[in-house]
Amino acid sequence: MKKLMVASLLITASALAMAKLPPPSDEAKAKAAEAAAKAAWSGKVDAYLSCKAQDRAAAHYYKTAKAANKDVKPATAMPACADPGAFSYVPVVATKPLEAAGAHSAAPTATSPPSSTTPAAAIAPAKKP
């Protein structure tokens, strides 16, 4: 009895896990894009702070080594630390293609019904040699 109960619970749980979620709304997509931009900016800030800490540690090392009269090799040239600045997010506005914006030309006015009983030979007679 317990095995049957456990099996039915597992089947129900797997069916619920496989259920399809509705697509996110435009507002949810915008929030997700902003969160991704903020996460990328946070990574840049962390890299900047790490670079500044490495510069301070290297400066302290050279200062203390020089004071202790140790032989110190010159530092390897590294690029300067790039400050990412303050976080600013400008949402991307999707523009509609010309066809969806209604910029295409209108259909010509119909001059005859779409289907007729006239035979094709009468409409376009064959050319005689």
Short mmCIF file of N, CA and C in Angstrom, two decimals:
data_model
loop_
_atom_site.label_atom_id
_atom_site.label_comp_id
_atom_site.label_asym_id
_atom_site.label_seq_id
_atom_site.Cartn_x
_atom_site.Cartn_y
_atom_site.Cartn_z
N MET A 1 0.82 -1.18 0.00
CA MET A 1 0.00 0.00 0.00
C MET A 1 0.87 1.26 0.00
N LYS A 2 1.94 1.23 0.82
CA LYS A 2 2.83 2.39 0.88
C LYS A 2 3.53 2.61 -0.45
N LYS A 3 3.92 1.51 -1.10
CA LYS A 3 4.61 1.63 -2.39
C LYS A 3 3.70 2.26 -3.43
N LEU A 4 2.45 1.89 -3.42
CA LEU A 4 1.49 2.46 -4.36
C LEU A 4 1.28 3.94 -4.09
N MET A 5 1.21 4.31 -2.83
CA MET A 5 1.03 5.71 -2.44
C MET A 5 2.25 6.54 -2.85
N VAL A 6 3.44 6.03 -2.61
CA VAL A 6 4.66 6.74 -2.96
C VAL A 6 4.77 6.89 -4.48
N ALA A 7 4.45 5.82 -5.20
CA ALA A 7 4.52 5.87 -6.66
C ALA A 7 3.53 6.89 -7.22
N SER A 8 2.33 6.93 -6.67
CA SER A 8 1.35 7.90 -7.17
C SER A 8 1.76 9.33 -6.85
N LEU A 9 2.38 9.55 -5.70
CA LEU A 9 2.87 10.89 -5.36
C LEU A 9 4.01 11.31 -6.29
N LEU A 10 4.89 10.38 -6.62
CA LEU A 10 5.99 10.70 -7.53
C LEU A 10 5.47 11.02 -8.93
N ILE A 11 4.50 10.28 -9.39
CA ILE A 11 3.92 10.54 -10.71
C ILE A 11 3.23 11.91 -10.73
N THR A 12 2.51 12.22 -9.68
CA THR A 12 1.85 13.52 -9.59
C THR A 12 2.87 14.64 -9.54
N ALA A 13 3.93 14.47 -8.76
CA ALA A 13 4.96 15.50 -8.66
C ALA A 13 5.67 15.71 -10.00
N SER A 14 5.93 14.61 -10.71
CA SER A 14 6.60 14.77 -12.01
C SER A 14 5.68 15.43 -13.02
N ALA A 15 4.40 15.16 -12.97
CA ALA A 15 3.44 15.81 -13.87
C ALA A 15 3.37 17.31 -13.58
N LEU A 16 3.40 17.67 -12.32
CA LEU A 16 3.38 19.09 -11.96
C LEU A 16 4.68 19.78 -12.38
N ALA A 17 5.79 19.08 -12.26
CA ALA A 17 7.08 19.66 -12.64
C ALA A 17 7.16 19.88 -14.14
N MET A 18 6.48 19.07 -14.91
CA MET A 18 6.54 19.18 -16.36
C MET A 18 5.49 20.15 -16.91
N ALA A 19 4.65 20.70 -16.06
CA ALA A 19 3.61 21.62 -16.52
C ALA A 19 4.27 22.86 -17.11
N LYS A 20 3.71 23.36 -18.18
CA LYS A 20 4.28 24.51 -18.87
C LYS A 20 3.81 25.80 -18.23
N LEU A 21 4.76 26.67 -17.95
CA LEU A 21 4.43 27.96 -17.37
C LEU A 21 4.04 28.93 -18.49
N PRO A 22 3.20 29.90 -18.18
CA PRO A 22 2.85 30.88 -19.21
C PRO A 22 4.05 31.77 -19.52
N PRO A 23 4.12 32.35 -20.71
CA PRO A 23 5.24 33.22 -21.04
C PRO A 23 5.22 34.47 -20.15
N PRO A 24 6.39 35.01 -19.83
CA PRO A 24 6.43 36.19 -18.96
C PRO A 24 5.83 37.41 -19.68
N SER A 25 5.28 38.31 -18.88
CA SER A 25 4.70 39.52 -19.44
C SER A 25 5.82 40.48 -19.84
N ASP A 26 5.44 41.54 -20.55
CA ASP A 26 6.44 42.53 -20.97
C ASP A 26 7.08 43.21 -19.76
N GLU A 27 6.28 43.43 -18.72
CA GLU A 27 6.82 44.05 -17.51
C GLU A 27 7.84 43.14 -16.85
N ALA A 28 7.56 41.85 -16.79
CA ALA A 28 8.49 40.89 -16.19
C ALA A 28 9.77 40.80 -17.02
N LYS A 29 9.63 40.85 -18.35
CA LYS A 29 10.82 40.83 -19.21
C LYS A 29 11.67 42.07 -18.97
N ALA A 30 11.03 43.23 -18.80
CA ALA A 30 11.77 44.47 -18.55
C ALA A 30 12.51 44.41 -17.22
N LYS A 31 11.85 43.87 -16.20
CA LYS A 31 12.50 43.75 -14.89
C LYS A 31 13.68 42.79 -14.96
N ALA A 32 13.52 41.70 -15.72
CA ALA A 32 14.62 40.74 -15.86
C ALA A 32 15.80 41.36 -16.59
N ALA A 33 15.52 42.17 -17.62
CA ALA A 33 16.59 42.83 -18.36
C ALA A 33 17.32 43.83 -17.46
N GLU A 34 16.56 44.55 -16.63
CA GLU A 34 17.19 45.50 -15.72
C GLU A 34 18.03 44.78 -14.67
N ALA A 35 17.54 43.66 -14.17
CA ALA A 35 18.30 42.89 -13.18
C ALA A 35 19.58 42.34 -13.80
N ALA A 36 19.52 41.92 -15.06
CA ALA A 36 20.73 41.42 -15.73
C ALA A 36 21.74 42.56 -15.92
N ALA A 37 21.25 43.74 -16.27
CA ALA A 37 22.14 44.89 -16.45
C ALA A 37 22.78 45.28 -15.11
N LYS A 38 21.99 45.23 -14.04
CA LYS A 38 22.53 45.58 -12.73
C LYS A 38 23.55 44.55 -12.27
N ALA A 39 23.32 43.27 -12.57
CA ALA A 39 24.27 42.22 -12.20
C ALA A 39 25.58 42.40 -12.97
N ALA A 40 25.50 42.76 -14.24
CA ALA A 40 26.71 42.99 -15.03
C ALA A 40 27.47 44.19 -14.48
N TRP A 41 26.75 45.25 -14.10
CA TRP A 41 27.39 46.44 -13.54
C TRP A 41 28.05 46.09 -12.20
N SER A 42 27.38 45.27 -11.37
CA SER A 42 27.96 44.87 -10.09
C SER A 42 29.26 44.09 -10.30
N GLY A 43 29.31 43.26 -11.32
CA GLY A 43 30.54 42.54 -11.65
C GLY A 43 31.67 43.48 -12.01
N LYS A 44 31.34 44.54 -12.76
CA LYS A 44 32.36 45.53 -13.13
C LYS A 44 32.84 46.29 -11.90
N VAL A 45 31.93 46.61 -11.00
CA VAL A 45 32.31 47.32 -9.77
C VAL A 45 33.22 46.43 -8.93
N ASP A 46 32.88 45.16 -8.81
CA ASP A 46 33.71 44.23 -8.03
C ASP A 46 35.10 44.10 -8.64
N ALA A 47 35.18 44.04 -9.96
CA ALA A 47 36.48 43.96 -10.62
C ALA A 47 37.29 45.24 -10.38
N TYR A 48 36.62 46.38 -10.40
CA TYR A 48 37.30 47.66 -10.15
C TYR A 48 37.84 47.71 -8.71
N LEU A 49 37.02 47.32 -7.75
CA LEU A 49 37.47 47.34 -6.36
C LEU A 49 38.62 46.35 -6.13
N SER A 50 38.56 45.20 -6.78
CA SER A 50 39.64 44.22 -6.67
C SER A 50 40.94 44.78 -7.27
N CYS A 51 40.83 45.46 -8.39
CA CYS A 51 42.00 46.06 -9.04
C CYS A 51 42.62 47.12 -8.13
N LYS A 52 41.77 47.95 -7.52
CA LYS A 52 42.29 48.99 -6.61
C LYS A 52 42.98 48.35 -5.39
N ALA A 53 42.41 47.26 -4.87
CA ALA A 53 43.02 46.57 -3.71
C ALA A 53 44.36 45.97 -4.10
N GLN A 54 44.46 45.41 -5.30
CA GLN A 54 45.73 44.86 -5.77
C GLN A 54 46.78 45.96 -5.92
N ASP A 55 46.36 47.12 -6.41
CA ASP A 55 47.30 48.24 -6.54
C ASP A 55 47.81 48.68 -5.16
N ARG A 56 46.91 48.76 -4.17
CA ARG A 56 47.32 49.15 -2.82
C ARG A 56 48.27 48.12 -2.22
N ALA A 57 47.98 46.84 -2.44
CA ALA A 57 48.84 45.78 -1.90
C ALA A 57 50.22 45.82 -2.54
N ALA A 58 50.28 46.05 -3.84
CA ALA A 58 51.56 46.13 -4.53
C ALA A 58 52.34 47.35 -4.06
N ALA A 59 51.65 48.49 -3.90
CA ALA A 59 52.33 49.69 -3.41
C ALA A 59 52.89 49.48 -2.01
N HIS A 60 52.12 48.82 -1.16
CA HIS A 60 52.59 48.54 0.20
C HIS A 60 53.80 47.60 0.17
N TYR A 61 53.75 46.58 -0.68
CA TYR A 61 54.86 45.64 -0.79
C TYR A 61 56.14 46.36 -1.21
N TYR A 62 56.07 47.19 -2.25
CA TYR A 62 57.26 47.90 -2.73
C TYR A 62 57.77 48.87 -1.68
N LYS A 63 56.86 49.50 -0.95
CA LYS A 63 57.27 50.45 0.09
C LYS A 63 58.01 49.73 1.22
N THR A 64 57.46 48.61 1.70
CA THR A 64 58.09 47.89 2.81
C THR A 64 59.37 47.19 2.36
N ALA A 65 59.41 46.70 1.11
CA ALA A 65 60.62 46.04 0.61
C ALA A 65 61.75 47.05 0.46
N LYS A 66 61.42 48.25 0.00
CA LYS A 66 62.44 49.28 -0.15
C LYS A 66 62.97 49.71 1.21
N ALA A 67 62.08 49.78 2.22
CA ALA A 67 62.50 50.17 3.57
C ALA A 67 63.39 49.09 4.20
N ALA A 68 63.19 47.82 3.82
CA ALA A 68 63.98 46.73 4.37
C ALA A 68 65.22 46.45 3.51
N ASN A 69 65.50 47.28 2.54
CA ASN A 69 66.65 47.17 1.64
C ASN A 69 66.67 45.82 0.91
N LYS A 70 65.50 45.35 0.49
CA LYS A 70 65.42 44.13 -0.30
C LYS A 70 65.54 44.47 -1.77
N ASP A 71 66.07 43.50 -2.54
CA ASP A 71 66.18 43.68 -3.98
C ASP A 71 64.80 43.40 -4.59
N VAL A 72 64.20 44.41 -5.21
CA VAL A 72 62.85 44.29 -5.76
C VAL A 72 62.91 44.52 -7.26
N LYS A 73 62.30 43.61 -8.03
CA LYS A 73 62.22 43.78 -9.48
C LYS A 73 61.12 44.80 -9.79
N PRO A 74 61.25 45.49 -10.90
CA PRO A 74 60.20 46.47 -11.24
C PRO A 74 58.88 45.75 -11.54
N ALA A 75 57.83 46.47 -11.26
CA ALA A 75 56.49 45.90 -11.45
C ALA A 75 56.18 45.74 -12.93
N THR A 76 55.37 44.74 -13.24
CA THR A 76 54.92 44.53 -14.61
C THR A 76 53.86 45.57 -14.94
N ALA A 77 53.94 46.13 -16.12
CA ALA A 77 52.97 47.16 -16.52
C ALA A 77 51.59 46.51 -16.70
N MET A 78 50.61 47.07 -16.03
CA MET A 78 49.23 46.57 -16.10
C MET A 78 48.33 47.73 -16.53
N PRO A 79 47.21 47.43 -17.16
CA PRO A 79 46.29 48.51 -17.53
C PRO A 79 45.71 49.16 -16.28
N ALA A 80 45.36 50.41 -16.40
CA ALA A 80 44.79 51.14 -15.27
C ALA A 80 43.42 50.57 -14.92
N CYS A 81 43.03 50.72 -13.66
CA CYS A 81 41.72 50.26 -13.22
C CYS A 81 40.64 51.16 -13.83
N ALA A 82 39.63 50.55 -14.43
CA ALA A 82 38.56 51.31 -15.09
C ALA A 82 37.35 51.39 -14.17
N ASP A 83 37.00 52.61 -13.76
CA ASP A 83 35.85 52.84 -12.90
C ASP A 83 34.57 52.72 -13.74
N PRO A 84 33.63 51.82 -13.36
CA PRO A 84 32.41 51.67 -14.15
C PRO A 84 31.42 52.80 -13.97
N GLY A 85 31.61 53.65 -12.97
CA GLY A 85 30.70 54.77 -12.75
C GLY A 85 29.42 54.31 -12.06
N ALA A 86 28.46 55.23 -12.00
CA ALA A 86 27.19 54.95 -11.35
C ALA A 86 26.31 54.08 -12.26
N PHE A 87 25.43 53.31 -11.66
CA PHE A 87 24.53 52.45 -12.43
C PHE A 87 23.46 53.28 -13.11
N SER A 88 23.32 53.08 -14.40
CA SER A 88 22.23 53.71 -15.14
C SER A 88 21.73 52.70 -16.15
N TYR A 89 20.42 52.57 -16.21
CA TYR A 89 19.81 51.60 -17.11
C TYR A 89 18.82 52.32 -18.00
N VAL A 90 19.00 52.16 -19.30
CA VAL A 90 18.08 52.72 -20.28
C VAL A 90 17.43 51.54 -20.99
N PRO A 91 16.13 51.35 -20.79
CA PRO A 91 15.49 50.20 -21.43
C PRO A 91 15.51 50.33 -22.95
N VAL A 92 15.65 49.18 -23.60
CA VAL A 92 15.67 49.15 -25.05
C VAL A 92 14.22 49.12 -25.54
N VAL A 93 13.90 50.07 -26.41
CA VAL A 93 12.56 50.13 -26.96
C VAL A 93 12.56 49.40 -28.29
N ALA A 94 11.75 48.37 -28.39
CA ALA A 94 11.69 47.61 -29.63
C ALA A 94 10.85 48.37 -30.65
N THR A 95 11.41 48.54 -31.83
CA THR A 95 10.68 49.21 -32.89
C THR A 95 10.02 48.16 -33.77
N LYS A 96 8.84 48.47 -34.23
CA LYS A 96 8.11 47.54 -35.08
C LYS A 96 8.70 47.58 -36.48
N PRO A 97 8.71 46.46 -37.18
CA PRO A 97 9.14 46.51 -38.58
C PRO A 97 8.11 47.30 -39.40
N LEU A 98 8.52 47.75 -40.56
CA LEU A 98 7.65 48.58 -41.38
C LEU A 98 6.32 47.90 -41.70
N GLU A 99 6.34 46.61 -41.94
CA GLU A 99 5.10 45.91 -42.28
C GLU A 99 4.12 45.95 -41.12
N ALA A 100 4.60 45.80 -39.91
CA ALA A 100 3.72 45.80 -38.74
C ALA A 100 3.27 47.20 -38.39
N ALA A 101 4.02 48.20 -38.80
CA ALA A 101 3.68 49.58 -38.47
C ALA A 101 2.63 50.15 -39.42
N GLY A 102 2.24 49.40 -40.43
CA GLY A 102 1.23 49.89 -41.36
C GLY A 102 1.80 50.76 -42.46
N ALA A 103 3.11 50.65 -42.73
CA ALA A 103 3.74 51.51 -43.72
C ALA A 103 3.74 50.90 -45.11
N HIS A 104 3.19 49.73 -45.28
CA HIS A 104 3.19 49.11 -46.59
C HIS A 104 2.08 49.72 -47.46
N SER A 105 2.17 49.51 -48.77
CA SER A 105 1.19 50.08 -49.68
C SER A 105 -0.10 49.27 -49.62
N ALA A 106 -1.19 49.95 -49.89
CA ALA A 106 -2.49 49.31 -49.84
C ALA A 106 -2.69 48.43 -51.08
N ALA A 107 -3.56 47.47 -50.97
CA ALA A 107 -3.86 46.59 -52.09
C ALA A 107 -4.63 47.38 -53.16
N PRO A 108 -4.40 47.07 -54.45
CA PRO A 108 -5.14 47.80 -55.49
C PRO A 108 -6.62 47.43 -55.46
N THR A 109 -7.40 48.32 -55.97
CA THR A 109 -8.84 48.09 -56.01
C THR A 109 -9.15 46.98 -56.99
N ALA A 110 -10.05 46.08 -56.62
CA ALA A 110 -10.41 44.95 -57.48
C ALA A 110 -11.26 45.45 -58.65
N THR A 111 -10.97 44.95 -59.86
CA THR A 111 -11.74 45.33 -61.04
C THR A 111 -12.65 44.22 -61.50
N SER A 112 -12.45 43.02 -61.00
CA SER A 112 -13.32 41.90 -61.34
C SER A 112 -13.43 40.99 -60.13
N PRO A 113 -14.45 40.15 -60.12
CA PRO A 113 -14.55 39.25 -58.98
C PRO A 113 -13.39 38.27 -58.96
N PRO A 114 -13.08 37.71 -57.82
CA PRO A 114 -11.93 36.82 -57.72
C PRO A 114 -12.07 35.55 -58.55
N SER A 115 -13.28 35.11 -58.81
CA SER A 115 -13.47 33.94 -59.65
C SER A 115 -14.61 34.22 -60.63
N SER A 116 -14.51 33.68 -61.81
CA SER A 116 -15.56 33.89 -62.79
C SER A 116 -15.77 32.60 -63.58
N THR A 117 -16.85 32.56 -64.36
CA THR A 117 -17.15 31.37 -65.15
C THR A 117 -16.56 31.46 -66.55
N THR A 118 -15.86 32.52 -66.85
CA THR A 118 -15.26 32.68 -68.16
C THR A 118 -14.09 31.71 -68.30
N PRO A 119 -14.04 30.96 -69.41
CA PRO A 119 -12.92 30.04 -69.58
C PRO A 119 -11.61 30.78 -69.76
N ALA A 120 -10.52 30.14 -69.39
CA ALA A 120 -9.20 30.75 -69.47
C ALA A 120 -8.85 31.07 -70.91
N ALA A 121 -9.31 30.28 -71.87
CA ALA A 121 -9.01 30.52 -73.29
C ALA A 121 -9.63 31.82 -73.76
N ALA A 122 -10.76 32.22 -73.21
CA ALA A 122 -11.40 33.46 -73.61
C ALA A 122 -10.69 34.65 -72.99
N ILE A 123 -10.13 34.47 -71.82
CA ILE A 123 -9.44 35.58 -71.15
C ILE A 123 -8.11 35.84 -71.83
N ALA A 124 -7.34 34.81 -72.10
CA ALA A 124 -6.03 34.95 -72.74
C ALA A 124 -6.00 34.00 -73.93
N PRO A 125 -6.45 34.45 -75.11
CA PRO A 125 -6.46 33.56 -76.27
C PRO A 125 -5.05 33.21 -76.70
N ALA A 126 -4.92 32.01 -77.25
CA ALA A 126 -3.62 31.53 -77.74
C ALA A 126 -3.22 32.33 -78.97
N LYS A 127 -1.93 32.60 -79.11
CA LYS A 127 -1.41 33.34 -80.27
C LYS A 127 -1.35 32.42 -81.48
N LYS A 128 -1.78 32.93 -82.63
CA LYS A 128 -1.73 32.14 -83.86
C LYS A 128 -0.47 32.51 -84.62
N PRO A 129 0.20 31.49 -85.20
CA PRO A 129 1.44 31.80 -85.94
C PRO A 129 1.23 32.43 -87.26
#
